[in-house]
Amino acid sequence: MINSKSLKKDVLYSSVDELQNLKSDWIFLSGESVNTNPFLEWSWLEKWMMEYAFKDTVYVRHLQDKDNRQVIIPFHYKEGTLSFFGDKYFADYASILVSNGADELLCYSIEKIVNELKPNRLLLEPIPSSDIYFDKIISGIKKSGYCV
Protein backbone atom coordinates (compact mmCIF):
# COMPACT_ATOMS: atom_id res chain seq x y z
CA MET A 1 0.00 0.00 0.00
CA ILE A 2 1.30 3.43 -0.97
CA ASN A 3 1.37 6.19 1.63
CA SER A 4 3.49 9.25 2.37
CA LYS A 5 6.07 7.11 4.23
CA SER A 6 6.65 4.93 1.17
CA LEU A 7 7.56 7.94 -0.98
CA LYS A 8 11.10 8.86 -1.85
CA LYS A 9 10.04 12.02 -3.66
CA ASP A 10 6.92 14.20 -3.72
CA VAL A 11 7.54 17.50 -5.48
CA LEU A 12 5.04 20.12 -6.64
CA TYR A 13 5.97 22.41 -9.53
CA SER A 14 3.72 25.46 -9.65
CA SER A 15 5.29 27.58 -12.39
CA VAL A 16 6.71 27.13 -15.87
CA ASP A 17 10.10 28.28 -14.58
CA GLU A 18 10.09 25.62 -11.83
CA LEU A 19 9.28 22.93 -14.41
CA GLN A 20 12.75 23.37 -15.89
CA ASN A 21 13.99 21.55 -12.76
CA LEU A 22 11.91 18.53 -13.81
CA LYS A 23 13.32 18.31 -17.32
CA SER A 24 15.78 15.42 -16.85
CA ASP A 25 13.29 13.31 -14.85
CA TRP A 26 10.57 14.08 -17.41
CA ILE A 27 12.77 13.00 -20.32
CA PHE A 28 13.82 9.83 -18.50
CA LEU A 29 10.28 8.90 -17.55
CA SER A 30 8.84 9.63 -21.00
CA GLY A 31 11.38 7.17 -22.40
CA GLU A 32 10.48 4.53 -19.82
CA SER A 33 6.70 5.01 -19.81
CA VAL A 34 4.50 2.57 -21.69
CA ASN A 35 2.44 5.58 -22.78
CA THR A 36 3.81 6.46 -26.22
CA ASN A 37 1.85 9.69 -26.57
CA PRO A 38 4.17 12.04 -28.54
CA PHE A 39 2.64 15.05 -26.80
CA LEU A 40 4.26 13.89 -23.57
CA GLU A 41 7.75 14.48 -24.99
CA TRP A 42 9.63 17.27 -23.22
CA SER A 43 10.48 19.06 -26.49
CA TRP A 44 6.78 19.42 -27.34
CA LEU A 45 5.77 20.28 -23.78
CA GLU A 46 8.42 22.97 -23.47
CA LYS A 47 7.26 24.71 -26.65
CA TRP A 48 3.61 24.39 -25.64
CA MET A 49 4.28 25.81 -22.19
CA MET A 50 6.10 28.83 -23.56
CA GLU A 51 3.38 29.62 -26.08
CA TYR A 52 0.09 28.51 -24.59
CA ALA A 53 0.34 27.52 -20.95
CA PHE A 54 -1.20 29.76 -18.37
CA LYS A 55 2.02 30.29 -16.50
CA ASP A 56 0.36 31.06 -13.18
CA THR A 57 -1.81 27.94 -13.15
CA VAL A 58 0.78 25.16 -13.48
CA TYR A 59 0.31 22.34 -10.98
CA VAL A 60 2.62 19.44 -11.84
CA ARG A 61 3.22 16.71 -9.30
CA HIS A 62 6.19 14.32 -9.42
CA LEU A 63 6.10 11.35 -7.07
CA GLN A 64 8.60 8.53 -6.71
CA ASP A 65 8.36 5.57 -4.37
CA LYS A 66 11.21 3.76 -2.63
CA ASP A 67 11.30 1.20 -5.48
CA ASN A 68 11.99 4.09 -7.89
CA ARG A 69 8.62 3.85 -9.65
CA GLN A 70 7.56 7.33 -10.73
CA VAL A 71 4.53 9.35 -11.77
CA ILE A 72 4.42 12.83 -13.28
CA ILE A 73 0.97 14.39 -13.45
CA PRO A 74 0.66 17.66 -15.39
CA PHE A 75 -2.33 19.74 -14.27
CA HIS A 76 -3.60 23.29 -14.48
CA TYR A 77 -5.30 24.64 -11.38
CA LYS A 78 -7.13 27.93 -11.44
CA GLU A 79 -10.13 29.33 -9.57
CA GLY A 80 -11.15 25.94 -8.19
CA THR A 81 -10.87 24.08 -11.51
CA LEU A 82 -8.39 21.24 -11.94
CA SER A 83 -7.64 20.09 -15.47
CA PHE A 84 -4.92 18.25 -17.34
CA PHE A 85 -2.48 19.97 -19.68
CA GLY A 86 -4.06 20.04 -23.10
CA ASP A 87 -6.87 21.75 -24.91
CA LYS A 88 -10.34 20.27 -24.76
CA TYR A 89 -11.44 22.19 -27.84
CA PHE A 90 -8.75 21.11 -30.29
CA ALA A 91 -7.14 17.91 -29.08
CA ASP A 92 -7.55 14.92 -26.83
CA TYR A 93 -3.90 14.19 -26.24
CA ALA A 94 -3.36 14.96 -22.58
CA SER A 95 -2.05 12.22 -20.34
CA ILE A 96 0.42 11.47 -17.59
CA LEU A 97 3.81 9.81 -17.30
CA VAL A 98 3.95 6.58 -15.34
CA SER A 99 6.82 4.14 -14.98
CA ASN A 100 6.19 0.42 -15.35
CA GLY A 101 4.50 -1.11 -12.32
CA ALA A 102 3.46 2.24 -10.85
CA ASP A 103 -0.32 1.88 -11.23
CA GLU A 104 -0.90 1.97 -7.46
CA LEU A 105 1.33 5.03 -7.16
CA LEU A 106 -0.73 6.68 -9.90
CA CYS A 107 -4.03 6.08 -8.05
CA TYR A 108 -2.48 7.35 -4.82
CA SER A 109 -1.12 10.45 -6.58
CA ILE A 110 -4.44 11.42 -8.13
CA GLU A 111 -6.28 10.83 -4.85
CA LYS A 112 -3.66 12.91 -2.96
CA ILE A 113 -3.86 15.83 -5.39
CA VAL A 114 -7.66 15.93 -5.41
CA ASN A 115 -7.81 15.68 -1.61
CA GLU A 116 -5.28 18.51 -1.20
CA LEU A 117 -6.86 20.91 -3.68
CA LYS A 118 -10.52 19.99 -3.21
CA PRO A 119 -11.40 21.47 -6.61
CA ASN A 120 -14.91 22.64 -7.45
CA ARG A 121 -14.53 21.18 -10.94
CA LEU A 122 -12.45 18.41 -12.49
CA LEU A 123 -12.08 18.68 -16.26
CA LEU A 124 -11.02 15.41 -17.84
CA GLU A 125 -11.88 16.26 -21.46
CA PRO A 126 -8.31 16.32 -22.78
CA ILE A 127 -7.78 12.71 -21.62
CA PRO A 128 -9.28 10.27 -24.11
CA SER A 129 -11.13 7.35 -22.53
CA SER A 130 -8.89 5.08 -24.63
CA ASP A 131 -5.81 6.31 -22.71
CA ILE A 132 -4.10 3.38 -20.99
CA TYR A 133 -4.28 5.16 -17.61
CA PHE A 134 -7.81 6.53 -17.87
CA ASP A 135 -9.33 3.92 -15.54
CA LYS A 136 -6.58 4.46 -12.94
CA ILE A 137 -7.16 8.22 -13.05
CA ILE A 138 -10.89 7.72 -12.53
CA SER A 139 -10.19 5.28 -9.69
CA GLY A 140 -7.96 7.81 -7.91
CA ILE A 141 -10.60 10.52 -8.27
CA LYS A 142 -13.32 8.24 -6.88
CA LYS A 143 -11.11 7.27 -3.90
CA SER A 144 -10.92 10.95 -3.03
CA GLY A 145 -14.70 11.01 -2.70
CA TYR A 146 -15.63 12.69 -5.98
CA CYS A 147 -18.25 11.28 -8.31
CA VAL A 148 -17.17 10.83 -11.90
PDB file of C-alpha atoms in Angstrom:
ATOM      1  CA  MET A   1       0.000   0.000   0.000  1.00  0.00           C
ATOM      2  CA  ILE A   2       1.299   3.435  -0.969  1.00  0.00           C
ATOM      3  CA  ASN A   3       1.368   6.192   1.626  1.00  0.00           C
ATOM      4  CA  SER A   4       3.491   9.247   2.371  1.00  0.00           C
ATOM      5  CA  LYS A   5       6.066   7.109   4.233  1.00  0.00           C
ATOM      6  CA  SER A   6       6.646   4.934   1.168  1.00  0.00           C
ATOM      7  CA  LEU A   7       7.559   7.943  -0.985  1.00  0.00           C
ATOM      8  CA  LYS A   8      11.104   8.856  -1.851  1.00  0.00           C
ATOM      9  CA  LYS A   9      10.036  12.021  -3.664  1.00  0.00           C
ATOM     10  CA  ASP A  10       6.922  14.200  -3.721  1.00  0.00           C
ATOM     11  CA  VAL A  11       7.536  17.502  -5.479  1.00  0.00           C
ATOM     12  CA  LEU A  12       5.045  20.118  -6.637  1.00  0.00           C
ATOM     13  CA  TYR A  13       5.967  22.414  -9.526  1.00  0.00           C
ATOM     14  CA  SER A  14       3.718  25.459  -9.653  1.00  0.00           C
ATOM     15  CA  SER A  15       5.290  27.580 -12.393  1.00  0.00           C
ATOM     16  CA  VAL A  16       6.712  27.131 -15.870  1.00  0.00           C
ATOM     17  CA  ASP A  17      10.102  28.278 -14.575  1.00  0.00           C
ATOM     18  CA  GLU A  18      10.093  25.615 -11.830  1.00  0.00           C
ATOM     19  CA  LEU A  19       9.277  22.934 -14.413  1.00  0.00           C
ATOM     20  CA  GLN A  20      12.749  23.367 -15.892  1.00  0.00           C
ATOM     21  CA  ASN A  21      13.986  21.549 -12.762  1.00  0.00           C
ATOM     22  CA  LEU A  22      11.913  18.534 -13.814  1.00  0.00           C
ATOM     23  CA  LYS A  23      13.324  18.314 -17.324  1.00  0.00           C
ATOM     24  CA  SER A  24      15.782  15.421 -16.847  1.00  0.00           C
ATOM     25  CA  ASP A  25      13.286  13.315 -14.851  1.00  0.00           C
ATOM     26  CA  TRP A  26      10.566  14.081 -17.413  1.00  0.00           C
ATOM     27  CA  ILE A  27      12.771  12.999 -20.324  1.00  0.00           C
ATOM     28  CA  PHE A  28      13.822   9.825 -18.501  1.00  0.00           C
ATOM     29  CA  LEU A  29      10.281   8.896 -17.552  1.00  0.00           C
ATOM     30  CA  SER A  30       8.841   9.629 -21.001  1.00  0.00           C
ATOM     31  CA  GLY A  31      11.383   7.171 -22.405  1.00  0.00           C
ATOM     32  CA  GLU A  32      10.479   4.532 -19.819  1.00  0.00           C
ATOM     33  CA  SER A  33       6.705   5.006 -19.810  1.00  0.00           C
ATOM     34  CA  VAL A  34       4.495   2.568 -21.695  1.00  0.00           C
ATOM     35  CA  ASN A  35       2.443   5.575 -22.782  1.00  0.00           C
ATOM     36  CA  THR A  36       3.813   6.460 -26.218  1.00  0.00           C
ATOM     37  CA  ASN A  37       1.855   9.691 -26.568  1.00  0.00           C
ATOM     38  CA  PRO A  38       4.166  12.038 -28.540  1.00  0.00           C
ATOM     39  CA  PHE A  39       2.642  15.046 -26.804  1.00  0.00           C
ATOM     40  CA  LEU A  40       4.262  13.895 -23.570  1.00  0.00           C
ATOM     41  CA  GLU A  41       7.747  14.483 -24.992  1.00  0.00           C
ATOM     42  CA  TRP A  42       9.633  17.271 -23.219  1.00  0.00           C
ATOM     43  CA  SER A  43      10.475  19.060 -26.491  1.00  0.00           C
ATOM     44  CA  TRP A  44       6.780  19.425 -27.345  1.00  0.00           C
ATOM     45  CA  LEU A  45       5.774  20.278 -23.784  1.00  0.00           C
ATOM     46  CA  GLU A  46       8.416  22.966 -23.471  1.00  0.00           C
ATOM     47  CA  LYS A  47       7.257  24.708 -26.647  1.00  0.00           C
ATOM     48  CA  TRP A  48       3.610  24.392 -25.641  1.00  0.00           C
ATOM     49  CA  MET A  49       4.276  25.812 -22.192  1.00  0.00           C
ATOM     50  CA  MET A  50       6.104  28.825 -23.561  1.00  0.00           C
ATOM     51  CA  GLU A  51       3.376  29.622 -26.085  1.00  0.00           C
ATOM     52  CA  TYR A  52       0.088  28.511 -24.590  1.00  0.00           C
ATOM     53  CA  ALA A  53       0.336  27.518 -20.955  1.00  0.00           C
ATOM     54  CA  PHE A  54      -1.198  29.757 -18.374  1.00  0.00           C
ATOM     55  CA  LYS A  55       2.023  30.288 -16.500  1.00  0.00           C
ATOM     56  CA  ASP A  56       0.360  31.059 -13.179  1.00  0.00           C
ATOM     57  CA  THR A  57      -1.812  27.943 -13.148  1.00  0.00           C
ATOM     58  CA  VAL A  58       0.777  25.163 -13.479  1.00  0.00           C
ATOM     59  CA  TYR A  59       0.312  22.342 -10.984  1.00  0.00           C
ATOM     60  CA  VAL A  60       2.616  19.444 -11.844  1.00  0.00           C
ATOM     61  CA  ARG A  61       3.223  16.712  -9.298  1.00  0.00           C
ATOM     62  CA  HIS A  62       6.193  14.320  -9.419  1.00  0.00           C
ATOM     63  CA  LEU A  63       6.103  11.346  -7.073  1.00  0.00           C
ATOM     64  CA  GLN A  64       8.598   8.525  -6.715  1.00  0.00           C
ATOM     65  CA  ASP A  65       8.360   5.567  -4.371  1.00  0.00           C
ATOM     66  CA  LYS A  66      11.214   3.765  -2.630  1.00  0.00           C
ATOM     67  CA  ASP A  67      11.296   1.203  -5.476  1.00  0.00           C
ATOM     68  CA  ASN A  68      11.993   4.095  -7.895  1.00  0.00           C
ATOM     69  CA  ARG A  69       8.622   3.853  -9.646  1.00  0.00           C
ATOM     70  CA  GLN A  70       7.563   7.332 -10.734  1.00  0.00           C
ATOM     71  CA  VAL A  71       4.528   9.347 -11.765  1.00  0.00           C
ATOM     72  CA  ILE A  72       4.423  12.831 -13.283  1.00  0.00           C
ATOM     73  CA  ILE A  73       0.971  14.391 -13.445  1.00  0.00           C
ATOM     74  CA  PRO A  74       0.659  17.661 -15.391  1.00  0.00           C
ATOM     75  CA  PHE A  75      -2.333  19.744 -14.268  1.00  0.00           C
ATOM     76  CA  HIS A  76      -3.603  23.295 -14.479  1.00  0.00           C
ATOM     77  CA  TYR A  77      -5.298  24.642 -11.379  1.00  0.00           C
ATOM     78  CA  LYS A  78      -7.130  27.934 -11.435  1.00  0.00           C
ATOM     79  CA  GLU A  79     -10.126  29.327  -9.568  1.00  0.00           C
ATOM     80  CA  GLY A  80     -11.148  25.942  -8.193  1.00  0.00           C
ATOM     81  CA  THR A  81     -10.869  24.078 -11.511  1.00  0.00           C
ATOM     82  CA  LEU A  82      -8.389  21.239 -11.943  1.00  0.00           C
ATOM     83  CA  SER A  83      -7.636  20.086 -15.473  1.00  0.00           C
ATOM     84  CA  PHE A  84      -4.918  18.247 -17.337  1.00  0.00           C
ATOM     85  CA  PHE A  85      -2.483  19.967 -19.678  1.00  0.00           C
ATOM     86  CA  GLY A  86      -4.065  20.041 -23.104  1.00  0.00           C
ATOM     87  CA  ASP A  87      -6.868  21.751 -24.913  1.00  0.00           C
ATOM     88  CA  LYS A  88     -10.344  20.266 -24.760  1.00  0.00           C
ATOM     89  CA  TYR A  89     -11.443  22.189 -27.843  1.00  0.00           C
ATOM     90  CA  PHE A  90      -8.754  21.107 -30.292  1.00  0.00           C
ATOM     91  CA  ALA A  91      -7.136  17.913 -29.078  1.00  0.00           C
ATOM     92  CA  ASP A  92      -7.546  14.918 -26.827  1.00  0.00           C
ATOM     93  CA  TYR A  93      -3.900  14.188 -26.244  1.00  0.00           C
ATOM     94  CA  ALA A  94      -3.360  14.961 -22.582  1.00  0.00           C
ATOM     95  CA  SER A  95      -2.054  12.218 -20.337  1.00  0.00           C
ATOM     96  CA  ILE A  96       0.415  11.465 -17.589  1.00  0.00           C
ATOM     97  CA  LEU A  97       3.809   9.809 -17.299  1.00  0.00           C
ATOM     98  CA  VAL A  98       3.951   6.580 -15.337  1.00  0.00           C
ATOM     99  CA  SER A  99       6.816   4.136 -14.980  1.00  0.00           C
ATOM    100  CA  ASN A 100       6.185   0.417 -15.354  1.00  0.00           C
ATOM    101  CA  GLY A 101       4.501  -1.110 -12.321  1.00  0.00           C
ATOM    102  CA  ALA A 102       3.456   2.239 -10.848  1.00  0.00           C
ATOM    103  CA  ASP A 103      -0.323   1.879 -11.228  1.00  0.00           C
ATOM    104  CA  GLU A 104      -0.902   1.967  -7.464  1.00  0.00           C
ATOM    105  CA  LEU A 105       1.333   5.034  -7.163  1.00  0.00           C
ATOM    106  CA  LEU A 106      -0.734   6.682  -9.903  1.00  0.00           C
ATOM    107  CA  CYS A 107      -4.025   6.079  -8.055  1.00  0.00           C
ATOM    108  CA  TYR A 108      -2.475   7.350  -4.817  1.00  0.00           C
ATOM    109  CA  SER A 109      -1.115  10.449  -6.584  1.00  0.00           C
ATOM    110  CA  ILE A 110      -4.437  11.422  -8.128  1.00  0.00           C
ATOM    111  CA  GLU A 111      -6.275  10.830  -4.848  1.00  0.00           C
ATOM    112  CA  LYS A 112      -3.662  12.911  -2.959  1.00  0.00           C
ATOM    113  CA  ILE A 113      -3.856  15.833  -5.391  1.00  0.00           C
ATOM    114  CA  VAL A 114      -7.662  15.931  -5.409  1.00  0.00           C
ATOM    115  CA  ASN A 115      -7.811  15.684  -1.609  1.00  0.00           C
ATOM    116  CA  GLU A 116      -5.282  18.507  -1.197  1.00  0.00           C
ATOM    117  CA  LEU A 117      -6.858  20.907  -3.679  1.00  0.00           C
ATOM    118  CA  LYS A 118     -10.516  19.995  -3.207  1.00  0.00           C
ATOM    119  CA  PRO A 119     -11.401  21.466  -6.612  1.00  0.00           C
ATOM    120  CA  ASN A 120     -14.906  22.643  -7.447  1.00  0.00           C
ATOM    121  CA  ARG A 121     -14.528  21.180 -10.936  1.00  0.00           C
ATOM    122  CA  LEU A 122     -12.455  18.414 -12.487  1.00  0.00           C
ATOM    123  CA  LEU A 123     -12.078  18.683 -16.256  1.00  0.00           C
ATOM    124  CA  LEU A 124     -11.017  15.415 -17.843  1.00  0.00           C
ATOM    125  CA  GLU A 125     -11.882  16.262 -21.459  1.00  0.00           C
ATOM    126  CA  PRO A 126      -8.313  16.316 -22.781  1.00  0.00           C
ATOM    127  CA  ILE A 127      -7.777  12.708 -21.618  1.00  0.00           C
ATOM    128  CA  PRO A 128      -9.278  10.266 -24.113  1.00  0.00           C
ATOM    129  CA  SER A 129     -11.132   7.348 -22.534  1.00  0.00           C
ATOM    130  CA  SER A 130      -8.891   5.083 -24.625  1.00  0.00           C
ATOM    131  CA  ASP A 131      -5.807   6.310 -22.708  1.00  0.00           C
ATOM    132  CA  ILE A 132      -4.096   3.380 -20.990  1.00  0.00           C
ATOM    133  CA  TYR A 133      -4.278   5.157 -17.612  1.00  0.00           C
ATOM    134  CA  PHE A 134      -7.810   6.529 -17.866  1.00  0.00           C
ATOM    135  CA  ASP A 135      -9.335   3.916 -15.538  1.00  0.00           C
ATOM    136  CA  LYS A 136      -6.584   4.464 -12.936  1.00  0.00           C
ATOM    137  CA  ILE A 137      -7.157   8.221 -13.055  1.00  0.00           C
ATOM    138  CA  ILE A 138     -10.890   7.725 -12.529  1.00  0.00           C
ATOM    139  CA  SER A 139     -10.186   5.278  -9.690  1.00  0.00           C
ATOM    140  CA  GLY A 140      -7.956   7.809  -7.907  1.00  0.00           C
ATOM    141  CA  ILE A 141     -10.601  10.516  -8.271  1.00  0.00           C
ATOM    142  CA  LYS A 142     -13.317   8.237  -6.877  1.00  0.00           C
ATOM    143  CA  LYS A 143     -11.107   7.267  -3.904  1.00  0.00           C
ATOM    144  CA  SER A 144     -10.919  10.954  -3.030  1.00  0.00           C
ATOM    145  CA  GLY A 145     -14.700  11.006  -2.696  1.00  0.00           C
ATOM    146  CA  TYR A 146     -15.627  12.690  -5.982  1.00  0.00           C
ATOM    147  CA  CYS A 147     -18.246  11.278  -8.312  1.00  0.00           C
ATOM    148  CA  VAL A 148     -17.166  10.833 -11.904  1.00  0.00           C
TER     149      VAL A 148
END
